[in-house]
Short mmCIF file of N, CA and C in Angstrom, two decimals:
data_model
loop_
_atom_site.label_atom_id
_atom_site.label_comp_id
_atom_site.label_asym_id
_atom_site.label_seq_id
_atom_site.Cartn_x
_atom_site.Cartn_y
_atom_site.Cartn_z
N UNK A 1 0.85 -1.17 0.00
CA UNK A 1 0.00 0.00 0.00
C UNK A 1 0.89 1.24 0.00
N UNK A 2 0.09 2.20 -0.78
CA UNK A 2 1.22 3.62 -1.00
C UNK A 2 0.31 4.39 -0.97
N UNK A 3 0.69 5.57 -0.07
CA UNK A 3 -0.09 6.54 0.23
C UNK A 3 0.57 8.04 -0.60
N UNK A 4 -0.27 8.58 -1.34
CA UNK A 4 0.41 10.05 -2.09
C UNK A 4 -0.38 10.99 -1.55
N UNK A 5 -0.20 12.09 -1.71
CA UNK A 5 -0.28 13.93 -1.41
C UNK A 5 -0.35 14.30 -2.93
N UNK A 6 -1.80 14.39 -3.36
CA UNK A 6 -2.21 15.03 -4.11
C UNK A 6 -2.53 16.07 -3.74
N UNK A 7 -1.93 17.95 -3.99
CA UNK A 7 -2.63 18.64 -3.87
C UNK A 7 -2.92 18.55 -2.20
N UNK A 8 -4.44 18.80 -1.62
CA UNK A 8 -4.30 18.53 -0.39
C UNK A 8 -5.19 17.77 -0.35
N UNK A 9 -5.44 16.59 -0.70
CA UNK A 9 -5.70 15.35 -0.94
C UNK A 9 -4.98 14.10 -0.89
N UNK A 10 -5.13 13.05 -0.07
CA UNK A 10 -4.46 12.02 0.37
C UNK A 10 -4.76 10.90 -0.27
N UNK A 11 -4.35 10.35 -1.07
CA UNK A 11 -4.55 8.88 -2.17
C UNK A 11 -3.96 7.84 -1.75
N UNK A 12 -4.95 6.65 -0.91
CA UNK A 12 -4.16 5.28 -0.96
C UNK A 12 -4.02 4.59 -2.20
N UNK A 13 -3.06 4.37 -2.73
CA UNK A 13 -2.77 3.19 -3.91
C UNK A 13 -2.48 1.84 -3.52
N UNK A 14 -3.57 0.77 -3.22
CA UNK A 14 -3.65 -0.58 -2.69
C UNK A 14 -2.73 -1.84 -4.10
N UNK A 15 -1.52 -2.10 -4.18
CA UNK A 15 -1.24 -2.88 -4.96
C UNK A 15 -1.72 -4.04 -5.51
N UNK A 16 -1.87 -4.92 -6.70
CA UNK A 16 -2.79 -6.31 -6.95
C UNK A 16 -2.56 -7.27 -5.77
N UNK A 17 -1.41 -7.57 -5.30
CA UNK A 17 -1.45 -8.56 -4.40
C UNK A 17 -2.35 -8.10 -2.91
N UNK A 18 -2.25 -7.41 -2.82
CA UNK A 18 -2.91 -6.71 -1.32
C UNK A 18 -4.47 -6.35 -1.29
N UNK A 19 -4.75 -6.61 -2.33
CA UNK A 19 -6.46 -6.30 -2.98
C UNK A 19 -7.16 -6.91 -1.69
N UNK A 20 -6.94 -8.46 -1.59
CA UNK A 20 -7.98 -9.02 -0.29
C UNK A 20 -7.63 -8.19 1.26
N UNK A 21 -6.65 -7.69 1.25
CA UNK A 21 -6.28 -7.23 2.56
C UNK A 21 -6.84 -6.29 2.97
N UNK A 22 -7.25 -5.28 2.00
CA UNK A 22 -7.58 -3.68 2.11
C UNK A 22 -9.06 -3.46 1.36
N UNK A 23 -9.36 -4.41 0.49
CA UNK A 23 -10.52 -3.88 -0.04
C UNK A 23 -12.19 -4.73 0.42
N UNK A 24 -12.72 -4.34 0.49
CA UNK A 24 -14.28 -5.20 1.20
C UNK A 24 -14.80 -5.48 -0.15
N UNK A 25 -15.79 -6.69 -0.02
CA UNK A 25 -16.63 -6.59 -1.00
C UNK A 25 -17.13 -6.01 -1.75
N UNK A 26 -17.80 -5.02 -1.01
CA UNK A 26 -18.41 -3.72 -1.78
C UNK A 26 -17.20 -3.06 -2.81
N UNK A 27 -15.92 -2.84 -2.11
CA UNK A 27 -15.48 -2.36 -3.12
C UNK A 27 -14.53 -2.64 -4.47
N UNK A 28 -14.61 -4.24 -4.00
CA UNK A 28 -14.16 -5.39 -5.51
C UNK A 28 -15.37 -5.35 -6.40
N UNK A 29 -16.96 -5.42 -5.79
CA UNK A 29 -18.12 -5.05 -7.09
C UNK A 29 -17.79 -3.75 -7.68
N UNK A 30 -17.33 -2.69 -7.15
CA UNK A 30 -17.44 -1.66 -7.13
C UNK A 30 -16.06 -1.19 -8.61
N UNK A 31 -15.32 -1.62 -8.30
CA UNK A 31 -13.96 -2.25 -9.00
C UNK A 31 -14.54 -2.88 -10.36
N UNK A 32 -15.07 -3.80 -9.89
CA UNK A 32 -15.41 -5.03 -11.24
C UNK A 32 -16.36 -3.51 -12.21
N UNK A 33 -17.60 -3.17 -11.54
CA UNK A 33 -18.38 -2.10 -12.09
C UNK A 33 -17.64 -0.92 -13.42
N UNK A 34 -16.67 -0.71 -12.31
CA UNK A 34 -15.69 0.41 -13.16
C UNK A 34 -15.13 0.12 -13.97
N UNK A 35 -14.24 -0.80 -14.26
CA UNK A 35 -13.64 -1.75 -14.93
C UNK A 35 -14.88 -1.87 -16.65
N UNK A 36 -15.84 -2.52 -16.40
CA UNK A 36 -16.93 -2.95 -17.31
C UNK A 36 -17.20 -1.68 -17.79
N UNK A 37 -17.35 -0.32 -17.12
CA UNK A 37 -17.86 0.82 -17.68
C UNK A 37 -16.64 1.55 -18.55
N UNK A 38 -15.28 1.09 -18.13
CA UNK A 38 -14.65 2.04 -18.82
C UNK A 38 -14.09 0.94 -20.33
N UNK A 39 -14.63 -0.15 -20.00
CA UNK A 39 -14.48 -0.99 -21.44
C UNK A 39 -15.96 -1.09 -22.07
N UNK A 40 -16.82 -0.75 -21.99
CA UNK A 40 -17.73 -0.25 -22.84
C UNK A 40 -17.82 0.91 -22.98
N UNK A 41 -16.93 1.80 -22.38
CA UNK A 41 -16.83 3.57 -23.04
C UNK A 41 -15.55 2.96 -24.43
N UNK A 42 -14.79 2.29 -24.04
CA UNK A 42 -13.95 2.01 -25.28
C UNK A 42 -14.58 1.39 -26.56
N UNK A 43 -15.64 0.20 -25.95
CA UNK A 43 -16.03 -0.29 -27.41
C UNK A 43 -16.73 0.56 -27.86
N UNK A 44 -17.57 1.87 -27.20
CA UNK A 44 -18.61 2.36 -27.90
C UNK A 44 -17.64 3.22 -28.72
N UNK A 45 -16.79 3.89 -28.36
CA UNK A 45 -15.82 5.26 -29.24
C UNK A 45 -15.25 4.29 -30.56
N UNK A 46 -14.82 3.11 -29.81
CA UNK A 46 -14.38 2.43 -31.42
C UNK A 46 -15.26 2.45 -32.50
N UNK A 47 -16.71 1.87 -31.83
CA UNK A 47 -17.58 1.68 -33.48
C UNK A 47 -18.11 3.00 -33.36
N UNK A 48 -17.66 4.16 -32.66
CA UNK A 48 -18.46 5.46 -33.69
C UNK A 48 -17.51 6.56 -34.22
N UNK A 49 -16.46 5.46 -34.16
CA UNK A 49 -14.55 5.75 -34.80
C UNK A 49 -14.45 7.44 -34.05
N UNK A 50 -14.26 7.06 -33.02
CA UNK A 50 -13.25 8.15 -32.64
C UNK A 50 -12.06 7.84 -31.83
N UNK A 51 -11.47 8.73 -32.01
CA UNK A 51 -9.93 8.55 -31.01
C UNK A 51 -10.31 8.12 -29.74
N UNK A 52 -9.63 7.65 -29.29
CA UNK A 52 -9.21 6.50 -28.19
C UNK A 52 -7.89 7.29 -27.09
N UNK A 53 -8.58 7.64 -25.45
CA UNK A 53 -6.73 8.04 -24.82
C UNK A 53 -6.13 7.00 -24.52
N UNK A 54 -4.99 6.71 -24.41
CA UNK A 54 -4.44 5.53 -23.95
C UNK A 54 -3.15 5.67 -23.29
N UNK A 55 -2.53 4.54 -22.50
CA UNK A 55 -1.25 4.63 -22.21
C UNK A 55 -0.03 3.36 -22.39
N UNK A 56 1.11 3.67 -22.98
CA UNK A 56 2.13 2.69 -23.47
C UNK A 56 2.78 2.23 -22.26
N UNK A 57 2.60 1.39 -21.56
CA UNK A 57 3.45 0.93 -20.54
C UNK A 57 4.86 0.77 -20.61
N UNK A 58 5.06 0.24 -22.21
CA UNK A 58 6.19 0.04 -22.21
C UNK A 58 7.32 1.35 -22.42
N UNK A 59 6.31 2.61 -23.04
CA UNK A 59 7.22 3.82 -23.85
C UNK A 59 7.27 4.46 -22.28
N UNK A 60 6.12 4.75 -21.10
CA UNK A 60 5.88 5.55 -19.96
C UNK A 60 4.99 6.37 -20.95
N UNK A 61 4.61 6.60 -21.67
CA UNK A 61 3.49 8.03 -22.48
C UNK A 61 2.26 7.61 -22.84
N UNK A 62 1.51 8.90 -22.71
CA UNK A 62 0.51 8.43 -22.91
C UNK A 62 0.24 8.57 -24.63
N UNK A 63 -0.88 8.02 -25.07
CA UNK A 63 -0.80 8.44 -26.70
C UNK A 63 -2.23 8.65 -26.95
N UNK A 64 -2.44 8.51 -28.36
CA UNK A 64 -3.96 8.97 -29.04
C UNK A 64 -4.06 8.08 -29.94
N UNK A 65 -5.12 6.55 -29.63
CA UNK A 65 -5.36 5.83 -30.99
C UNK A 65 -6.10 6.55 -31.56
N UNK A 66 -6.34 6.29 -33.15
CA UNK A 66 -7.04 6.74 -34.18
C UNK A 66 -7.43 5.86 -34.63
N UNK A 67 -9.21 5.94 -35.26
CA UNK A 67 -9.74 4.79 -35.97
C UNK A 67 -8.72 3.91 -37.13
N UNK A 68 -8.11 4.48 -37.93
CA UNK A 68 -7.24 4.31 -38.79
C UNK A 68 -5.94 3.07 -38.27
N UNK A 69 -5.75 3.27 -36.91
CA UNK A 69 -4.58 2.60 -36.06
C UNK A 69 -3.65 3.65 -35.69
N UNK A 70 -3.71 4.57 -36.29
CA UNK A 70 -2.28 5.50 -36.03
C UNK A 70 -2.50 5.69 -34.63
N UNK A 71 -0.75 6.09 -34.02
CA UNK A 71 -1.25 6.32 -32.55
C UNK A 71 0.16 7.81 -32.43
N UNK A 72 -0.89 9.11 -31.94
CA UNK A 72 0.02 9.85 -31.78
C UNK A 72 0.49 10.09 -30.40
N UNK A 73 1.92 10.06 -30.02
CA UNK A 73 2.14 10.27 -28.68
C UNK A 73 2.19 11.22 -28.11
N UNK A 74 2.12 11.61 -26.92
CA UNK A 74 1.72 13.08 -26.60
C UNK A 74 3.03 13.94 -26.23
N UNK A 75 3.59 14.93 -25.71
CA UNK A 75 4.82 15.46 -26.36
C UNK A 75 5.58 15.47 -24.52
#
């Protein structure tokens, strides 16, 4: 678990292995929920072809798919 200072706002970041330790039920549905909503915000932008935000794990950047495939990275 990692705690940040956003601003004056305090963010726990609970790692994958530690999920059962720190999180309740409610908030693994809650998880699963979010998860499902932000992959049907993706399929819907695909079939009404618009750009896509995304991030390259492997580059650290984030980029911009395009219906086309192109992907521009951000600067």
């Amino acid at each position: 678990m990692k705690e940040l200072i956003i601003g004056d706002k305090k963010v726990t970041v609970v790692e994958p292995e530690e999920r059962d330790e720190y999180l309740s039920d409610s908030d693994r549905e809650m998880e699963a929920r979010a998860r499902q909503a932000v992959k049907a915000a993706i399929e819907k932008a695909k079939f009404c072809k618009k750009p896509i935000a995304r991030y390259d794990l492997a580059a650290r950047k984030p980029y911009i798919e395009y219906p086309d495939g192109e992907k521009r990275y951000a600067d």
